[in-house]
XYZ file of C-alpha atoms in Angstrom:
314
model
C 26.623 119.719 135.936
C 27.067 118.462 132.700
C 25.533 120.316 130.292
C 22.613 119.635 127.762
C 24.681 118.996 124.186
C 23.490 120.144 120.817
C 20.745 117.036 120.167
C 19.320 117.624 123.922
C 19.659 121.562 123.936
C 17.392 121.167 120.217
C 15.254 118.364 121.152
C 14.516 120.335 124.856
C 13.521 123.946 122.835
C 11.395 122.215 119.792
C 9.414 120.680 122.146
C 8.897 123.496 124.568
C 8.384 125.751 121.583
C 5.791 122.825 121.108
C 3.483 122.870 123.910
C 3.760 127.164 124.366
C 1.943 126.829 120.137
C -0.276 123.986 121.416
C -0.727 125.770 124.586
C -1.696 129.177 122.727
C -3.767 127.150 120.322
C -6.220 125.383 123.400
C -6.070 128.575 125.281
C -7.895 130.679 122.370
C -10.174 128.233 121.067
C -11.610 127.506 124.686
C -11.266 131.702 125.292
C -13.880 132.101 121.364
C -15.904 129.226 122.816
C -16.481 131.459 126.201
C -16.942 134.329 124.720
C -19.765 133.089 121.988
C -21.606 131.393 124.814
C -21.569 134.242 126.822
C -23.283 136.879 124.588
C -26.446 136.958 126.209
C -26.760 134.081 128.563
C -26.973 133.948 131.929
C -24.158 133.090 134.811
C -25.459 129.594 134.931
C -25.251 128.558 131.222
C -21.181 130.556 131.107
C -20.936 128.048 134.496
C -21.839 124.902 132.252
C -18.684 125.339 130.469
C -16.438 124.863 132.774
C -16.446 121.052 132.898
C -15.089 120.582 129.101
C -12.955 123.585 129.580
C -11.265 121.347 132.399
C -11.609 118.897 130.458
C -9.747 120.579 127.217
C -7.475 121.528 129.833
C -6.092 117.394 131.026
C -5.720 116.491 127.511
C -3.644 119.349 126.239
C -1.389 117.961 129.931
C -1.747 114.254 128.925
C -0.535 114.646 125.827
C 1.856 117.005 126.406
C 3.751 114.060 128.995
C 3.513 112.017 126.598
C 5.235 114.068 124.619
C 7.550 114.436 126.698
C 8.205 110.935 127.900
C 9.009 109.273 124.103
C 10.638 112.336 122.671
C 13.163 114.252 125.697
C 13.277 112.410 128.911
C 14.936 109.257 127.718
C 17.617 110.558 125.439
C 17.591 113.223 128.379
C 20.694 111.792 130.897
C 21.158 112.798 134.542
C 24.351 112.870 135.601
C 24.362 112.124 139.656
C 27.470 113.019 142.212
C 27.762 110.702 145.101
C 31.551 111.486 148.090
C 32.060 108.847 149.986
C 34.334 109.515 153.162
C 36.505 106.698 154.450
C 39.055 106.312 156.847
C 40.447 102.495 154.700
C 41.619 105.155 152.126
C 45.269 107.404 153.512
C 45.518 109.732 150.402
C 43.719 109.004 147.035
C 40.871 109.685 146.176
C 39.001 107.077 143.918
C 36.716 107.912 141.046
C 34.436 105.441 139.930
C 31.218 105.645 137.134
C 28.705 103.467 137.221
C 26.315 102.360 134.281
C 23.313 100.480 133.925
C 20.038 98.427 132.225
C 22.066 99.668 129.034
C 19.056 98.223 126.537
C 20.758 98.741 123.109
C 18.038 98.130 120.648
C 17.607 97.897 117.039
C 18.335 101.630 116.768
C 20.911 103.974 118.756
C 19.832 106.286 121.742
C 22.112 108.408 124.055
C 24.871 105.048 123.527
C 27.517 108.097 122.150
C 26.270 110.753 124.724
C 26.921 107.810 127.689
C 30.396 108.196 126.115
C 30.676 111.023 126.214
C 30.025 111.821 129.455
C 31.785 109.412 130.937
C 34.888 109.918 129.943
C 34.734 113.081 130.446
C 33.812 112.742 133.933
C 37.526 110.967 133.433
C 36.625 107.781 136.330
C 39.757 105.745 137.480
C 36.879 102.508 137.252
C 34.009 102.456 135.364
C 31.446 99.559 136.126
C 28.361 97.757 134.514
C 25.357 96.542 136.699
C 23.587 93.865 134.081
C 21.122 94.228 131.271
C 23.288 95.276 128.308
C 21.128 94.291 125.532
C 17.384 94.446 124.125
C 17.952 93.042 120.249
C 21.172 91.126 118.962
C 20.726 93.738 116.089
C 22.059 96.022 119.012
C 25.261 94.129 120.024
C 27.729 95.793 117.449
C 27.168 99.062 118.977
C 26.904 97.755 122.636
C 30.773 96.525 122.366
C 32.272 99.108 120.321
C 30.598 101.837 123.122
C 31.732 99.824 126.708
C 35.783 99.641 124.627
C 35.090 103.105 123.825
C 34.728 103.852 128.112
C 38.345 104.562 129.444
C 39.042 103.907 132.891
C 43.071 103.291 133.854
C 41.957 101.145 136.916
C 39.712 98.826 135.432
C 36.704 98.097 133.762
C 34.587 95.406 135.269
C 30.685 94.666 135.113
C 28.317 91.633 135.993
C 25.388 90.295 134.169
C 21.963 90.585 135.481
C 18.766 88.750 134.236
C 18.668 89.303 130.635
C 22.050 88.146 130.267
C 21.236 85.253 132.310
C 17.900 84.113 130.336
C 17.510 86.246 127.613
C 20.834 85.689 126.273
C 22.157 82.524 127.907
C 23.751 80.932 124.112
C 24.986 84.777 123.916
C 28.276 85.913 125.539
C 27.176 89.568 125.038
C 30.305 90.980 126.925
C 32.704 89.074 124.931
C 34.828 91.908 123.283
C 34.035 94.227 125.935
C 37.743 95.402 127.206
C 35.584 94.515 130.354
C 36.083 91.933 132.352
C 33.299 89.550 133.772
C 32.808 89.388 137.987
C 31.449 86.331 138.451
C 31.911 85.290 142.285
C 35.091 87.001 142.024
C 36.561 89.818 144.028
C 39.402 92.308 141.737
C 41.620 94.688 144.116
C 42.673 97.845 142.397
C 45.584 99.699 143.920
C 45.921 103.731 143.123
C 49.312 104.903 145.357
C 49.246 102.750 148.334
C 45.501 102.503 148.673
C 43.355 100.044 147.591
C 39.850 99.384 147.019
C 38.514 95.540 146.283
C 35.513 95.130 143.576
C 33.496 92.520 144.004
C 30.494 91.088 141.587
C 28.333 88.204 141.400
C 26.142 87.164 138.808
C 22.641 87.518 138.545
C 21.168 85.253 140.596
C 20.941 85.342 144.419
C 22.505 82.301 144.774
C 25.799 83.736 143.073
C 26.399 86.085 146.816
C 30.351 85.238 147.560
C 31.136 83.629 149.909
C 34.339 84.165 152.163
C 36.645 82.465 150.389
C 35.657 83.347 146.566
C 35.252 87.309 147.798
C 35.062 88.158 150.521
C 34.459 90.614 152.726
C 37.320 92.493 154.699
C 36.837 95.034 157.725
C 40.513 96.965 156.480
C 39.457 97.452 153.107
C 36.391 99.568 151.180
C 34.788 97.079 149.626
C 32.361 97.913 146.746
C 29.682 94.886 145.863
C 28.334 95.114 141.961
C 25.370 93.487 141.914
C 22.067 93.437 139.208
C 19.504 94.087 141.840
C 18.907 95.755 144.691
C 17.828 92.038 146.407
C 20.589 91.341 148.205
C 21.020 94.629 150.175
C 19.539 92.781 153.116
C 21.658 90.079 153.381
C 25.387 91.638 152.775
C 24.793 95.074 154.325
C 26.343 93.299 157.910
C 29.403 91.366 155.725
C 31.704 94.380 155.715
C 30.023 96.209 152.204
C 30.947 99.369 152.155
C 28.956 100.331 149.081
C 26.526 98.574 146.346
C 25.757 99.122 142.864
C 22.874 98.296 141.627
C 20.654 98.637 138.321
C 17.397 96.651 137.507
C 14.624 98.900 138.626
C 14.664 101.835 136.259
C 13.828 103.885 138.578
C 10.151 102.665 136.822
C 10.718 103.526 134.109
C 7.393 105.450 134.309
C 6.956 107.121 137.587
C 3.859 109.251 139.031
C 4.102 112.466 140.712
C 4.506 112.274 144.498
C 4.499 109.046 144.522
C 7.280 107.215 142.084
C 7.857 103.979 140.643
C 4.343 101.725 139.684
C 6.910 99.192 139.373
C 10.366 97.522 140.152
C 10.398 93.853 139.827
C 12.235 93.875 142.846
C 11.693 91.547 146.283
C 11.311 94.697 148.407
C 8.711 96.288 145.684
C 9.517 100.174 146.145
C 12.061 100.275 149.102
C 14.452 100.786 147.352
C 13.555 102.093 144.002
C 16.098 103.890 143.130
C 18.723 106.495 144.498
C 20.548 105.817 147.962
C 19.662 104.438 150.894
C 21.569 103.647 154.405
C 21.244 100.166 154.746
C 23.375 99.295 158.407
C 27.106 99.898 157.656
C 26.527 99.962 153.642
C 25.579 102.954 150.535
C 23.280 101.418 148.145
C 23.129 102.945 144.725
C 20.420 102.437 142.253
C 20.753 103.579 139.565
C 17.774 103.946 137.000
C 19.952 102.716 134.164
C 20.489 103.892 129.910
C 17.562 102.444 128.450
C 13.980 100.909 128.325
C 12.197 97.614 128.505
C 12.072 96.575 125.160
C 8.978 96.661 123.521
C 5.895 95.792 124.079
C 7.046 97.621 126.786
C 6.163 100.963 126.425
C 9.337 103.106 125.249
C 9.087 105.881 127.022
C 10.688 107.157 130.480
C 9.062 109.693 132.905
C 9.681 111.152 135.732
C 12.510 108.912 135.608
C 15.393 110.539 133.892
C 18.065 108.085 132.461
C 21.123 107.901 134.576
C 24.738 108.017 135.242
C 26.377 108.138 138.951
C 29.493 108.857 139.491
C 30.622 107.894 143.437
C 34.367 109.088 144.428
C 35.485 107.239 147.962
C 38.207 109.841 149.444
C 39.452 109.737 152.279
C 38.030 110.719 155.460
């Protein structure tokens, strides 16, 4: 488990104290109001105060959730670990760390914390699955962040819809030290073992054909794409692991329901997390950033995420 940073610890402490203070004041006000109403009055008159009490408690709950979604959760990074065993490796374990949907903006958010976490995980490979930039002012910080990731076996990226549609005239990943994969495969070796990393640009038409990064039944194949929308097309082609993002896990979720919006053709089917589709393991990363304004700059029940996958011999 990754320990909280000092900033995260202080933020959570202050948030907890603020909520306790608000709740304490609200309860005090309610108790005083009920006491005043009950003096010399019938039980029926007292019961009439119940709706007002419930409304007050509901308002406090909503206020607390909004404060949490705005100030706490967007900066509270979750590291999700996944271990896969495969007969395609004989001796070596490959540690793959995935980031997605950084959405670097005018103001710094959690870029520095992400660098500390990822380098502390000591990955062999770092992969990034699109949507890196919200505003040009964040470009120098984005490139500096990407350059600081340490991965001895390579750093690989694919483009997202922001790079293809919003920043089509800007090479966002230039000077980032990441290799951008466009319909190609790179074989990464460690000792006598190897894995193949295949990446495709954003549009679904960019699924690699067999002559360009075709998948093999004899090696471990990692496929990178921005969205989960190709999973049912490639799951029967020998892909072992499919890493993507795009959905933000909904960014704002409801308890017991999950994402309200995913912008995926599958809707909520692959909104976040791990899914097994045929012989392929799909992981949909919730990403580190948020949609640009005017979208709400909040996360609720969809913490920013870094994914670490250990691919081990069986």
